[in-house]
């Protein structure tokens, strides 16, 4: 048997995505290149790893077993890359974090100094909606997740960071009731907050968009109004493009928190990052998020 690490990597991604097309996108390879590597890997086994039924790719039971072994080999291979530096006393490895979309305004501030102090640590930060972030955590694809609402169907540890305040936002100082209410897509924490706030009230006209950035731009344009996290609209409030509308029951306040699986064995890099976070988070909050207080009693 003469497989390559690249073949293992390709096969693992094909299995993970159950699609050559999606695997090629993730790997930044062409579909033919992925198919060639998949065939070369398959040629080394007498038992099928995958099968095509109709136009859909299915992974066989044997294929899933081989995929697990492939992931372990890739993990060990990654560890080998860092051993020389470890013997020199340098912290090395990869820190994988997934963040709910609005967390992109939060997480970088809690990573910057750690990354600067540990130049041999690779950082992967994936930004998506809450539903996808939590799924990545459940699948043990990441070390930590940044969320504003705790998942209820998985046991996690947490480290609290900063508050997440959501206000009613408009491009004018008063709400134009003829304009529609703009929602995030289902599965996002902002959408959950809006659904909780508005309950079953009738919404004759509404718009649904797939990111807070898209919602923000729609509100700025005068398309409608929405409830948005304060953390993502600092500049727009300062230059007058957006206005907070004082409203009974608002802001909705949650808490940004870093979470990880209770049963997960943390890597040395993950342990080091947690130590850094616990020692420096108060200082980071004072330096980077003191402007929050300006809008405490809007």
Tab-separated table of C-alpha atoms in Angstrom:
chain	number	residue	atom	x	y	z
A	1	UNK	CA	0.000	0.000	0.000
A	2	UNK	CA	1.467	3.316	-1.088
A	3	UNK	CA	-0.921	6.152	-0.230
A	4	UNK	CA	0.111	9.790	0.179
A	5	UNK	CA	-0.892	12.295	2.824
A	6	UNK	CA	-2.591	14.320	0.104
A	7	UNK	CA	-4.740	11.316	-0.833
A	8	UNK	CA	-5.693	10.853	2.824
A	9	UNK	CA	-6.569	14.522	3.108
A	10	UNK	CA	-8.696	14.444	-0.041
A	11	UNK	CA	-10.490	11.256	0.977
A	12	UNK	CA	-11.219	12.591	4.480
A	13	UNK	CA	-12.779	15.759	3.010
A	14	UNK	CA	-14.844	13.804	0.496
A	15	UNK	CA	-16.210	11.671	3.326
A	16	UNK	CA	-16.823	14.693	5.538
A	17	UNK	CA	-18.771	16.496	2.803
A	18	UNK	CA	-20.143	13.398	1.031
A	19	UNK	CA	-19.454	15.232	-2.195
A	20	UNK	CA	-16.501	15.608	-4.564
A	21	UNK	CA	-17.739	19.078	-5.521
A	22	UNK	CA	-17.922	20.352	-1.939
A	23	UNK	CA	-14.597	18.715	-1.050
A	24	UNK	CA	-12.930	20.448	-3.993
A	25	UNK	CA	-14.241	23.818	-2.783
A	26	UNK	CA	-12.965	23.256	0.758
A	27	UNK	CA	-9.577	22.022	-0.478
A	28	UNK	CA	-9.300	24.761	-3.144
A	29	UNK	CA	-8.757	22.086	-5.798
A	30	UNK	CA	-10.493	21.407	-9.082
A	31	UNK	CA	-13.089	18.634	-9.159
A	32	UNK	CA	-11.027	16.546	-11.620
A	33	UNK	CA	-7.986	16.812	-9.330
A	34	UNK	CA	-10.024	15.593	-6.358
A	35	UNK	CA	-11.511	12.761	-8.415
A	36	UNK	CA	-8.041	11.635	-9.542
A	37	UNK	CA	-6.694	11.551	-5.990
A	38	UNK	CA	-9.817	9.724	-4.800
A	39	UNK	CA	-9.420	7.086	-7.546
A	40	UNK	CA	-5.706	6.600	-6.779
A	41	UNK	CA	-6.568	6.061	-3.128
A	42	UNK	CA	-9.440	3.681	-3.978
A	43	UNK	CA	-7.155	1.630	-6.271
A	44	UNK	CA	-5.225	0.508	-3.195
A	45	UNK	CA	-8.272	-1.268	-1.727
A	46	UNK	CA	-10.212	-4.236	-3.008
A	47	UNK	CA	-13.326	-3.099	-1.126
A	48	UNK	CA	-15.206	0.026	-2.328
A	49	UNK	CA	-14.757	3.152	-0.214
A	50	UNK	CA	-17.578	5.048	-1.920
A	51	UNK	CA	-20.363	4.312	-4.374
A	52	UNK	CA	-22.491	6.381	-6.717
A	53	UNK	CA	-26.257	5.834	-6.649
A	54	UNK	CA	-28.093	8.017	-9.109
A	55	UNK	CA	-25.908	11.109	-9.117
A	56	UNK	CA	-25.170	11.072	-5.399
A	57	UNK	CA	-21.997	9.854	-3.706
A	58	UNK	CA	-22.381	7.545	-0.708
A	59	UNK	CA	-19.608	6.452	1.653
A	60	UNK	CA	-19.567	2.722	2.410
A	61	UNK	CA	-19.212	1.357	5.924
A	62	UNK	CA	-15.673	0.294	5.036
A	63	UNK	CA	-14.996	3.776	3.674
A	64	UNK	CA	-16.054	5.419	6.939
A	65	UNK	CA	-13.736	3.101	8.868
A	66	UNK	CA	-10.831	4.051	6.603
A	67	UNK	CA	-11.772	7.743	6.919
A	68	UNK	CA	-11.408	7.584	10.709
A	69	UNK	CA	-7.962	6.021	10.332
A	70	UNK	CA	-7.062	8.674	7.755
A	71	UNK	CA	-8.031	11.464	10.165
A	72	UNK	CA	-5.844	9.935	12.870
A	73	UNK	CA	-2.883	9.678	10.493
A	74	UNK	CA	-3.334	13.290	9.381
A	75	UNK	CA	-3.516	14.406	13.003
A	76	UNK	CA	-0.300	12.570	13.851
A	77	UNK	CA	1.346	13.992	10.753
A	78	UNK	CA	0.426	17.492	11.846
A	79	UNK	CA	1.883	16.818	15.281
A	80	UNK	CA	5.180	15.725	13.714
A	81	UNK	CA	5.538	19.096	12.000
A	82	UNK	CA	5.787	20.838	15.338
A	83	UNK	CA	8.037	18.499	17.324
A	84	UNK	CA	11.324	20.253	16.492
A	85	UNK	CA	9.957	23.595	17.631
A	86	UNK	CA	8.508	22.039	20.779
A	87	UNK	CA	11.967	20.766	21.724
A	88	UNK	CA	13.184	24.345	21.388
A	89	UNK	CA	10.636	25.354	24.024
A	90	UNK	CA	8.215	27.079	21.641
A	91	UNK	CA	4.439	26.630	21.784
A	92	UNK	CA	3.331	25.102	18.490
A	93	UNK	CA	0.205	23.604	16.998
A	94	UNK	CA	-3.145	24.751	15.638
A	95	UNK	CA	-5.931	26.548	17.468
A	96	UNK	CA	-9.319	26.027	15.827
A	97	UNK	CA	-12.171	28.353	16.781
A	98	UNK	CA	-15.622	28.782	15.232
A	99	UNK	CA	-17.580	31.953	15.888
A	100	UNK	CA	-21.194	32.977	15.432
A	101	UNK	CA	-21.286	35.675	12.763
A	102	UNK	CA	-21.455	38.745	15.008
A	103	UNK	CA	-18.612	37.276	17.046
A	104	UNK	CA	-16.254	38.492	14.318
A	105	UNK	CA	-16.444	41.866	16.097
A	106	UNK	CA	-15.419	40.204	19.392
A	107	UNK	CA	-13.110	37.237	18.921
A	108	UNK	CA	-10.148	38.918	17.162
A	109	UNK	CA	-9.544	41.158	20.184
A	110	UNK	CA	-9.179	38.089	22.389
A	111	UNK	CA	-6.759	36.460	19.941
A	112	UNK	CA	-4.434	39.254	18.851
A	113	UNK	CA	-1.998	39.343	21.784
A	114	UNK	CA	-1.947	35.540	22.094
A	115	UNK	CA	-1.140	35.164	18.397
A	116	UNK	CA	1.605	37.794	18.591
A	117	UNK	CA	3.191	36.089	21.614
A	118	UNK	CA	3.049	32.650	19.973
A	119	UNK	CA	4.084	33.050	16.330
A	120	UNK	CA	4.401	29.284	15.812
A	121	UNK	CA	0.731	28.656	16.600
A	122	UNK	CA	-1.499	28.392	13.543
A	123	UNK	CA	-4.916	29.990	13.970
A	124	UNK	CA	-8.090	28.908	12.177
A	125	UNK	CA	-11.133	31.126	12.823
A	126	UNK	CA	-14.331	30.098	11.042
A	127	UNK	CA	-17.292	32.503	11.091
A	128	UNK	CA	-20.789	31.143	10.485
A	129	UNK	CA	-24.254	31.217	12.053
A	130	UNK	CA	-24.871	29.710	15.481
A	131	UNK	CA	-26.388	26.499	14.149
A	132	UNK	CA	-23.321	25.627	12.064
A	133	UNK	CA	-20.928	26.663	14.834
A	134	UNK	CA	-22.586	24.357	17.359
A	135	UNK	CA	-22.637	21.502	14.855
A	136	UNK	CA	-18.907	21.901	14.325
A	137	UNK	CA	-18.434	21.704	18.083
A	138	UNK	CA	-20.531	18.533	18.335
A	139	UNK	CA	-18.514	16.953	15.521
A	140	UNK	CA	-15.292	17.743	17.425
A	141	UNK	CA	-14.006	19.678	14.395
A	142	UNK	CA	-12.949	22.681	16.482
A	143	UNK	CA	-11.346	23.404	19.846
A	144	UNK	CA	-13.615	26.264	20.911
A	145	UNK	CA	-16.809	27.990	19.807
A	146	UNK	CA	-17.814	31.587	20.442
A	147	UNK	CA	-21.579	31.892	20.966
A	148	UNK	CA	-23.987	34.240	22.702
A	149	UNK	CA	-26.552	31.549	23.560
A	150	UNK	CA	-25.583	28.232	25.146
A	151	UNK	CA	-26.592	25.106	23.210
A	152	UNK	CA	-29.019	22.924	25.159
A	153	UNK	CA	-28.244	19.542	23.626
A	154	UNK	CA	-24.530	19.188	24.365
A	155	UNK	CA	-22.515	19.454	27.593
A	156	UNK	CA	-19.910	22.208	27.510
A	157	UNK	CA	-17.555	24.224	29.672
A	158	UNK	CA	-17.640	27.991	29.211
A	159	UNK	CA	-15.553	31.100	29.722
A	160	UNK	CA	-17.612	34.316	29.820
A	161	UNK	CA	-16.330	37.256	27.790
A	162	UNK	CA	-18.414	40.403	27.081
A	163	UNK	CA	-22.116	41.197	27.057
A	164	UNK	CA	-24.068	41.042	23.820
A	165	UNK	CA	-26.688	43.788	23.695
A	166	UNK	CA	-29.322	43.922	20.968
A	167	UNK	CA	-31.200	47.169	20.244
A	168	UNK	CA	-33.929	48.249	17.868
A	169	UNK	CA	-32.155	50.043	15.035
A	170	UNK	CA	-33.364	52.411	12.312
A	171	UNK	CA	-31.781	54.763	9.772
A	172	UNK	CA	-33.917	57.535	11.266
A	173	UNK	CA	-34.532	58.680	14.829
A	174	UNK	CA	-38.094	57.321	14.679
A	175	UNK	CA	-39.512	54.086	13.311
A	176	UNK	CA	-41.447	54.345	10.063
A	177	UNK	CA	-44.218	51.785	10.677
A	178	UNK	CA	-44.824	51.454	6.943
A	179	UNK	CA	-41.392	49.858	6.572
A	180	UNK	CA	-40.886	46.103	7.068
A	181	UNK	CA	-39.081	44.443	9.944
A	182	UNK	CA	-35.838	42.824	8.783
A	183	UNK	CA	-34.932	39.426	10.250
A	184	UNK	CA	-31.869	37.199	10.224
A	185	UNK	CA	-32.260	33.654	8.908
A	186	UNK	CA	-33.468	30.869	11.186
A	187	UNK	CA	-30.634	29.261	13.131
A	188	UNK	CA	-28.881	32.519	14.026
A	189	UNK	CA	-28.761	33.798	17.608
A	190	UNK	CA	-29.972	37.247	16.492
A	191	UNK	CA	-33.047	35.647	14.895
A	192	UNK	CA	-33.731	33.725	18.106
A	193	UNK	CA	-33.582	36.976	20.088
A	194	UNK	CA	-35.970	38.704	17.696
A	195	UNK	CA	-38.435	35.804	17.711
A	196	UNK	CA	-38.347	35.778	21.508
A	197	UNK	CA	-38.927	39.531	21.714
A	198	UNK	CA	-41.728	39.755	19.154
A	199	UNK	CA	-43.316	36.436	20.097
A	200	UNK	CA	-46.367	35.576	18.026
A	201	UNK	CA	-47.201	39.181	17.140
A	202	UNK	CA	-48.478	39.533	13.593
A	203	UNK	CA	-45.836	40.612	11.078
A	204	UNK	CA	-47.706	41.423	7.883
A	205	UNK	CA	-44.548	42.444	6.071
A	206	UNK	CA	-41.019	41.313	6.819
A	207	UNK	CA	-37.694	40.639	5.109
A	208	UNK	CA	-35.217	37.841	5.892
A	209	UNK	CA	-31.479	38.201	5.224
A	210	UNK	CA	-28.603	35.811	5.880
A	211	UNK	CA	-26.081	37.939	7.787
A	212	UNK	CA	-26.040	40.786	10.293
A	213	UNK	CA	-23.903	42.762	7.846
A	214	UNK	CA	-26.601	42.422	5.193
A	215	UNK	CA	-29.278	43.443	7.711
A	216	UNK	CA	-27.196	46.450	8.770
A	217	UNK	CA	-26.767	47.668	5.187
A	218	UNK	CA	-30.469	47.161	4.496
A	219	UNK	CA	-31.402	49.289	7.515
A	220	UNK	CA	-28.891	52.001	6.530
A	221	UNK	CA	-30.467	52.133	3.074
A	222	UNK	CA	-33.893	52.762	4.626
A	223	UNK	CA	-35.303	49.417	3.522
A	224	UNK	CA	-36.655	48.666	6.988
A	225	UNK	CA	-35.711	48.368	10.650
A	226	UNK	CA	-34.345	45.579	12.792
A	227	UNK	CA	-32.920	44.418	16.104
A	228	UNK	CA	-29.134	44.216	15.877
A	229	UNK	CA	-26.204	43.549	18.228
A	230	UNK	CA	-24.611	46.777	19.418
A	231	UNK	CA	-21.137	45.300	18.949
A	232	UNK	CA	-21.451	45.431	15.153
A	233	UNK	CA	-22.762	48.972	14.644
A	234	UNK	CA	-20.311	51.195	16.559
A	235	UNK	CA	-19.115	53.171	13.528
A	236	UNK	CA	-22.581	53.571	12.041
A	237	UNK	CA	-23.909	54.984	15.323
A	238	UNK	CA	-20.980	57.409	15.513
A	239	UNK	CA	-21.474	58.789	12.004
A	240	UNK	CA	-25.261	58.953	12.244
A	241	UNK	CA	-26.075	56.315	9.647
A	242	UNK	CA	-27.965	54.319	12.288
A	243	UNK	CA	-29.963	55.263	15.366
A	244	UNK	CA	-30.964	53.292	18.442
A	245	UNK	CA	-34.712	53.527	19.049
A	246	UNK	CA	-35.494	53.444	22.803
A	247	UNK	CA	-37.969	50.588	23.181
A	248	UNK	CA	-39.616	48.891	26.144
A	249	UNK	CA	-38.048	45.487	26.807
A	250	UNK	CA	-34.848	46.341	24.951
A	251	UNK	CA	-31.966	45.856	24.866
A	252	UNK	CA	-32.054	42.085	24.879
A	253	UNK	CA	-28.857	41.155	26.690
A	254	UNK	CA	-26.999	37.876	26.378
A	255	UNK	CA	-23.344	37.027	26.981
A	256	UNK	CA	-20.588	36.224	24.540
A	257	UNK	CA	-18.862	33.095	25.797
A	258	UNK	CA	-16.182	30.722	24.635
A	259	UNK	CA	-17.363	27.115	24.979
A	260	UNK	CA	-15.778	23.686	24.526
A	261	UNK	CA	-16.935	20.094	24.930
A	262	UNK	CA	-16.845	18.788	28.491
A	263	UNK	CA	-15.403	15.461	27.398
A	264	UNK	CA	-12.761	17.004	25.103
A	265	UNK	CA	-9.098	16.543	25.966
A	266	UNK	CA	-7.592	19.937	25.254
A	267	UNK	CA	-4.322	20.193	23.352
A	268	UNK	CA	-1.350	22.089	24.868
A	269	UNK	CA	-2.183	25.011	22.562
A	270	UNK	CA	-5.809	25.065	23.719
A	271	UNK	CA	-4.739	24.895	27.374
A	272	UNK	CA	-2.291	27.751	26.822
A	273	UNK	CA	-4.978	29.847	25.153
A	274	UNK	CA	-7.403	29.308	28.024
A	275	UNK	CA	-4.712	30.378	30.508
A	276	UNK	CA	-4.060	33.493	28.414
A	277	UNK	CA	-7.762	34.295	28.210
A	278	UNK	CA	-8.354	33.946	31.941
A	279	UNK	CA	-5.334	36.122	32.764
A	280	UNK	CA	-5.973	38.890	30.222
A	281	UNK	CA	-9.680	39.052	29.380
A	282	UNK	CA	-10.510	41.774	31.943
A	283	UNK	CA	-7.733	43.955	30.561
A	284	UNK	CA	-8.909	43.380	26.975
A	285	UNK	CA	-12.504	44.236	27.905
A	286	UNK	CA	-11.386	47.501	29.553
A	287	UNK	CA	-9.236	48.522	26.599
A	288	UNK	CA	-11.419	47.438	23.680
A	289	UNK	CA	-15.015	47.460	24.881
A	290	UNK	CA	-15.315	50.432	27.245
A	291	UNK	CA	-17.406	52.263	24.595
A	292	UNK	CA	-20.213	49.821	25.407
A	293	UNK	CA	-20.989	51.886	28.523
A	294	UNK	CA	-21.934	54.867	26.328
A	295	UNK	CA	-25.059	53.039	25.260
A	296	UNK	CA	-25.863	51.374	28.576
A	297	UNK	CA	-28.901	53.495	29.299
A	298	UNK	CA	-30.141	54.531	25.879
